[in-house]
CSV table of C-alpha atoms in Angstrom, one decimal:
chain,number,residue,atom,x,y,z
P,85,UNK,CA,-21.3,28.2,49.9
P,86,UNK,CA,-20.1,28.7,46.4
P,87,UNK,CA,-18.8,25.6,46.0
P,88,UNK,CA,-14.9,25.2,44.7
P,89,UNK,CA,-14.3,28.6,42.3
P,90,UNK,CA,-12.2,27.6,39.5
P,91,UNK,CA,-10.7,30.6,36.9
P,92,UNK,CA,-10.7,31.0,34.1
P,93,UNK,CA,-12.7,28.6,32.7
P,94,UNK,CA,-11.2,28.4,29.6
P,95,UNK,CA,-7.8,29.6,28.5
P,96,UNK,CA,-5.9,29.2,25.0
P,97,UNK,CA,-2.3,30.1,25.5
P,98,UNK,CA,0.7,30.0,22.8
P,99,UNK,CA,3.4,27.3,23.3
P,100,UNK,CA,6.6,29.0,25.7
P,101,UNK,CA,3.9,30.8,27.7
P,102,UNK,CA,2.8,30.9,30.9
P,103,UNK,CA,-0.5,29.9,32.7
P,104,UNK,CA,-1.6,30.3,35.9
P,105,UNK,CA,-5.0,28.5,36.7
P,106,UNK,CA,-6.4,29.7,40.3
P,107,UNK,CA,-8.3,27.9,42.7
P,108,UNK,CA,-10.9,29.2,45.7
P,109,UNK,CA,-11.4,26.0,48.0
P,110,UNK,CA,-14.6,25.8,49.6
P,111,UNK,CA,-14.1,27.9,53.0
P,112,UNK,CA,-13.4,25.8,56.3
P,113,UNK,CA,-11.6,23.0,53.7
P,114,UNK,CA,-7.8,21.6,54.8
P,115,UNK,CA,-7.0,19.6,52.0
P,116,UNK,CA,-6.8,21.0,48.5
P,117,UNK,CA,-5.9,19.0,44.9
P,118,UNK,CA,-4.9,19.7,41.8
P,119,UNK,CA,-5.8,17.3,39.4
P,120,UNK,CA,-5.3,17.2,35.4
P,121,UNK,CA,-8.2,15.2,33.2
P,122,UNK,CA,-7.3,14.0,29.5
P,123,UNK,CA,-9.0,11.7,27.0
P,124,UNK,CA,-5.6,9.5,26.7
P,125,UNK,CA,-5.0,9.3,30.7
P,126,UNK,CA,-7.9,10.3,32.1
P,127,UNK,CA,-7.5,11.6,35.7
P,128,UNK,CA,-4.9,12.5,37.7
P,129,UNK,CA,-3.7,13.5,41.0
P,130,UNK,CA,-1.0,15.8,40.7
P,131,UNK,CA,-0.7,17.9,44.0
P,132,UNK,CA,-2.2,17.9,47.4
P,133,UNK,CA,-2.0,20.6,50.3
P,134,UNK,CA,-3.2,20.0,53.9
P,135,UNK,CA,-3.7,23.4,55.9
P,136,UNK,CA,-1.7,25.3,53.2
P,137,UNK,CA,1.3,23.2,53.2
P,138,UNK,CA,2.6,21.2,50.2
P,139,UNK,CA,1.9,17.5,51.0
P,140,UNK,CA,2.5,15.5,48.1
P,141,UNK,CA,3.9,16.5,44.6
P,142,UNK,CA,4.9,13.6,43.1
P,143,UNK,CA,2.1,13.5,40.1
P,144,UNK,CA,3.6,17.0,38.7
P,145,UNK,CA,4.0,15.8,35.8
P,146,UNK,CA,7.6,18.3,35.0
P,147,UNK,CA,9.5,20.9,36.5
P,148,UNK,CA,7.7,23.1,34.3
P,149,UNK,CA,5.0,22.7,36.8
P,150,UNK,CA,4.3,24.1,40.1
P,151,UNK,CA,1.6,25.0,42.8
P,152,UNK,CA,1.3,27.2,45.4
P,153,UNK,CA,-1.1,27.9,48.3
P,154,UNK,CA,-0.3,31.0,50.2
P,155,UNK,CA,-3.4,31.0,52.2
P,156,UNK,CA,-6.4,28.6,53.3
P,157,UNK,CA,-8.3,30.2,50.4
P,158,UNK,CA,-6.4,30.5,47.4
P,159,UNK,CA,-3.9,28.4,45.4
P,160,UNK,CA,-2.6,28.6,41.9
P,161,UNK,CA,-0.9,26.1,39.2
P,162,UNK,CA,1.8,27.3,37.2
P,163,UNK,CA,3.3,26.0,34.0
P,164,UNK,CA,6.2,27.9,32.4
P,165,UNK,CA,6.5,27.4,29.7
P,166,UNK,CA,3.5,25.4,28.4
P,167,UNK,CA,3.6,22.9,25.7
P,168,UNK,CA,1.1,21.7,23.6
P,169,UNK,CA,0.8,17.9,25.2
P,170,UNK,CA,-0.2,19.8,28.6
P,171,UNK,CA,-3.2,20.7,26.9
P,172,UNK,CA,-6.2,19.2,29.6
P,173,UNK,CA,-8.8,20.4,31.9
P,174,UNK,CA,-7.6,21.0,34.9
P,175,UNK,CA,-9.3,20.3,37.9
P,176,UNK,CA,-9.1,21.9,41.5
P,177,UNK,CA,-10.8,20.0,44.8
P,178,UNK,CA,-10.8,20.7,48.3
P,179,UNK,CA,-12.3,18.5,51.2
P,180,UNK,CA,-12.6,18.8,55.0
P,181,UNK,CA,-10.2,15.8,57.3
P,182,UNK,CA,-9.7,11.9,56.8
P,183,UNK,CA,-8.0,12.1,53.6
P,184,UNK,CA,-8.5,9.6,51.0
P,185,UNK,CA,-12.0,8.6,52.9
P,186,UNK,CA,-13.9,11.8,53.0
P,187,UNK,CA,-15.6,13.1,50.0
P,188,UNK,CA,-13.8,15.8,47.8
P,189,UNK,CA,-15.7,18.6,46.1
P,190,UNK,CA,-14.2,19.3,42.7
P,191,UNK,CA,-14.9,22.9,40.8
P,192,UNK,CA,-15.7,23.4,37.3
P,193,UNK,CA,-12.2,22.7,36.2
P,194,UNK,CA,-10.2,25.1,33.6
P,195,UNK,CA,-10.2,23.8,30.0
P,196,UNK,CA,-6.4,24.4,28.7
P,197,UNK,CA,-5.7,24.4,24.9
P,198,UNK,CA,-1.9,25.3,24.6
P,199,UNK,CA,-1.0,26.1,20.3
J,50,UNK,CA,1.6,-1.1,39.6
J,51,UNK,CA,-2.0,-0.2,40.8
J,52,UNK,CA,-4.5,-0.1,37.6
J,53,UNK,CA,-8.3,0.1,37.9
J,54,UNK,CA,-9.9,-1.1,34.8
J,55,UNK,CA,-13.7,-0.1,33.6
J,56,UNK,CA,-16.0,-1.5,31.8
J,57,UNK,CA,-17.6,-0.9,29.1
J,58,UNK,CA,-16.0,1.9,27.8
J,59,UNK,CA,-19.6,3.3,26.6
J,60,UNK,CA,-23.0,2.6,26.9
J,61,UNK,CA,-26.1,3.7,25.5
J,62,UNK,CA,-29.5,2.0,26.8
J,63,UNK,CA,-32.9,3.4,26.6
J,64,UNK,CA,-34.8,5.6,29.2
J,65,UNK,CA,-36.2,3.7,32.3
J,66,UNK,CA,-33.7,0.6,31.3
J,67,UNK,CA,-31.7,-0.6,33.6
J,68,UNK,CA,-27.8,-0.7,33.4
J,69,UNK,CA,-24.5,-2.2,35.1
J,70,UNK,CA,-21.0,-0.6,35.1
J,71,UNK,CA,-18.1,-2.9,36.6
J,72,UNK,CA,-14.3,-1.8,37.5
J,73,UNK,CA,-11.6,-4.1,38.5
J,74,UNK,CA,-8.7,-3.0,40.0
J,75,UNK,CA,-5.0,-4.6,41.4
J,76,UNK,CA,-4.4,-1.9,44.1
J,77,UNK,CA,-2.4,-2.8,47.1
J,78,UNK,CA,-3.0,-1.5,49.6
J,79,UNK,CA,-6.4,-1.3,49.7
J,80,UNK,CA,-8.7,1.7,51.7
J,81,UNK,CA,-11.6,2.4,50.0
J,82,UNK,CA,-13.4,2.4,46.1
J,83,UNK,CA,-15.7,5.9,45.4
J,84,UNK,CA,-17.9,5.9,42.1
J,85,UNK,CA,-17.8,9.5,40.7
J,86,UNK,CA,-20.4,11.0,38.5
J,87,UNK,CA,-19.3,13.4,35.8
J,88,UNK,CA,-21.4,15.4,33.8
J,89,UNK,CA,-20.1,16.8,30.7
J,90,UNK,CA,-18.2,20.0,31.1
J,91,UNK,CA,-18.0,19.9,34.7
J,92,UNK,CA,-16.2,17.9,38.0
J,93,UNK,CA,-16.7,14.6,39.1
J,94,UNK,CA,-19.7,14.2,42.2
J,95,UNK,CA,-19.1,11.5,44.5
J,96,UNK,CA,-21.8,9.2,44.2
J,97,UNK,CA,-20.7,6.2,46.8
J,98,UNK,CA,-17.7,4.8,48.7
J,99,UNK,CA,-16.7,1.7,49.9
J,100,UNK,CA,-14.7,0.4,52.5
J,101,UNK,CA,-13.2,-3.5,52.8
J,102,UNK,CA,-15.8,-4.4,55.0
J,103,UNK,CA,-18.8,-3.1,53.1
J,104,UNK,CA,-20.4,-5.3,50.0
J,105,UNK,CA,-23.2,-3.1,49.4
J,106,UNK,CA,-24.3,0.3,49.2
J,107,UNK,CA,-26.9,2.7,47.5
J,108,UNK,CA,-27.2,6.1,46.5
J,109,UNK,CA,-31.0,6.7,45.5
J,110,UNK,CA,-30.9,5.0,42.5
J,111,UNK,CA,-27.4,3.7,42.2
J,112,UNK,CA,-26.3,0.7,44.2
J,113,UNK,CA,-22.7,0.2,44.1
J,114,UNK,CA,-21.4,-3.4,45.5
J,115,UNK,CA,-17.7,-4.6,46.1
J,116,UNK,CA,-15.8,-8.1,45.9
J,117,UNK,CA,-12.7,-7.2,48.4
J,118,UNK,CA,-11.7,-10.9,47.3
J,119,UNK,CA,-11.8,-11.1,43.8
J,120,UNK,CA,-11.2,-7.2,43.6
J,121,UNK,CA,-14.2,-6.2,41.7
J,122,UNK,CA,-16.8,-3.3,42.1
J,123,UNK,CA,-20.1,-2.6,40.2
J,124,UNK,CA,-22.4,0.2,39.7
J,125,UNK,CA,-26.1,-0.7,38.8
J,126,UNK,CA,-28.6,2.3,38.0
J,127,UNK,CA,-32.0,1.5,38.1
J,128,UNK,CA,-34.9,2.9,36.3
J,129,UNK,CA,-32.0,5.0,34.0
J,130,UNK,CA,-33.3,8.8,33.4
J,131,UNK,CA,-31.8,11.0,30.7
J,132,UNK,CA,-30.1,13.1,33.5
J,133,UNK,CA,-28.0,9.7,34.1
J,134,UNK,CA,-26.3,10.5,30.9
J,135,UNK,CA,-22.6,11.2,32.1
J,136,UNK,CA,-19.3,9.4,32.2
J,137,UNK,CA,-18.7,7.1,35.6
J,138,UNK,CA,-15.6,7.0,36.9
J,139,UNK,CA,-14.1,4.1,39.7
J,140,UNK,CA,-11.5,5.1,41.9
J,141,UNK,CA,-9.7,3.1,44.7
J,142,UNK,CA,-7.6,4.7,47.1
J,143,UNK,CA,-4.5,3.6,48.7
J,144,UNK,CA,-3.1,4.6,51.7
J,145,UNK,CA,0.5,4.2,53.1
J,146,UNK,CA,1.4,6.1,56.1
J,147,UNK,CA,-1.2,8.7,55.8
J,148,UNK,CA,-0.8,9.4,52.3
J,149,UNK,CA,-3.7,10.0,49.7
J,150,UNK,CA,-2.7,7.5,46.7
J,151,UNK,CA,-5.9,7.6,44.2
J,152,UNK,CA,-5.6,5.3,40.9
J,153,UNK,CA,-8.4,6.1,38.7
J,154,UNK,CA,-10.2,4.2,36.1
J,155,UNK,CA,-10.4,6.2,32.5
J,156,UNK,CA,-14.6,6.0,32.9
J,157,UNK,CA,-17.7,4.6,31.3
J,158,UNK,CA,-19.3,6.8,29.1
J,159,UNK,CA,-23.3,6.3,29.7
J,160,UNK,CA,-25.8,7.5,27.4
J,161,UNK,CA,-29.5,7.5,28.0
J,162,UNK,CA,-31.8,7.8,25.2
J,163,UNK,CA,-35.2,8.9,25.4
């Protein structure tokens, strides 16, 4: 397997526009996350699906944010519009049962940079 | 409020040194404590977990131990090799009625020098 596919990799966006970050879970996965990394807060969780359904939202960080997953292997993370202070790499994970125990396999993550 | 606090913040010890990370954490409830290794430019890799009931594991040449009483974790890496270089995160998970509640430490940042 590919392991977690993450596009794009890098993406430099004007403030007021929108992003869409994409996300291929490792095939056979149920649980997917969305996670945002910075140098002020570090990680965090900020979305979790379990067999394609939305589980737990409460780390999106805005209503400006929101996630989708419209099939077991594809999901997307939306912010309209951006601002500069959402500026992050963006992380996407997937992992097979027993939440919180078993191991979660991140991708490469998408480095946003928001003017 | 659940924090998990690393330390140091950085390191930087010489090739085939030896080297300690520790993370403390108020987290309530607790389920388990994973070390993550991140490489520059890329995701975190799980390197260990720990339940309550375990005080000792290893990973090759990481040993990670746990303190479920005075709620403290470390991370020694023996023999250190430049590929150790990275940043090590702590994270201890929570779980209330099912749900997946991560608190993560903000990382030590390891450096091996040759």
């Amino acid at each position: 397997d590919a392991g977690v596919i993450q596009s794009p990799r890098h993406e430099v966006t004007e403030m007021g526009q929108e992003v869409t970050l994409r996300c291929k879970p490792i095939s056979g996965h149920d649980y997917l996350f969305w996670y945002r990394q910075t140098m002020m807060r570090g990680l965090e969780l900020l979305i979790y699906f379990n067999n394609n359904v939305l589980i737990d939202d409460s780390g999106m960080p805005e209503d400006r944010f929101s996630a989708k997953m419209p099939n077991a292997s594809f999901s997307t993370l939306k912010i309209q519009p951006s601002e500069p202070r959402d500026s992050a790499v963006y992380f996407c994970a997937s992992s097979l049962g027993r939440i919180s125990y078993n191991e979660q396999f991140f991708g490469p993550g998408t480095r946003l940079t928001v003017l | 409020k659940n924090q998990v606090e690393q330390s140091p913040q950085s390191l930087i010890i010489l090739e085939g040194k030896n080297c300690t990370l520790q993370c403390n954490y108020t987290v309530s409830p607790f389920s388990n404590l994973r070390w993550y290794k991140q490489d520059t430019g890329r995701g975190p890799v799980s390197l260990t977990i720990m339940t309550f009931s375990e005080n000792t594991k290893s990973n090759g040449r990481y040993t990670a131990t746990l303190d479920a009483d005075t709620k403290q974790s470390s991370l020694h890496i023996t023999a250190s090799q430049l590929s150790d270089s990275a940043s090590y995160i702590c994270v201890v998970s929570s779980s209330s009625g099912g749900s997946y509640i991560p608190t993560f430490g903000r990382g030590t940042s390891l450096i091996v020098h040759p």
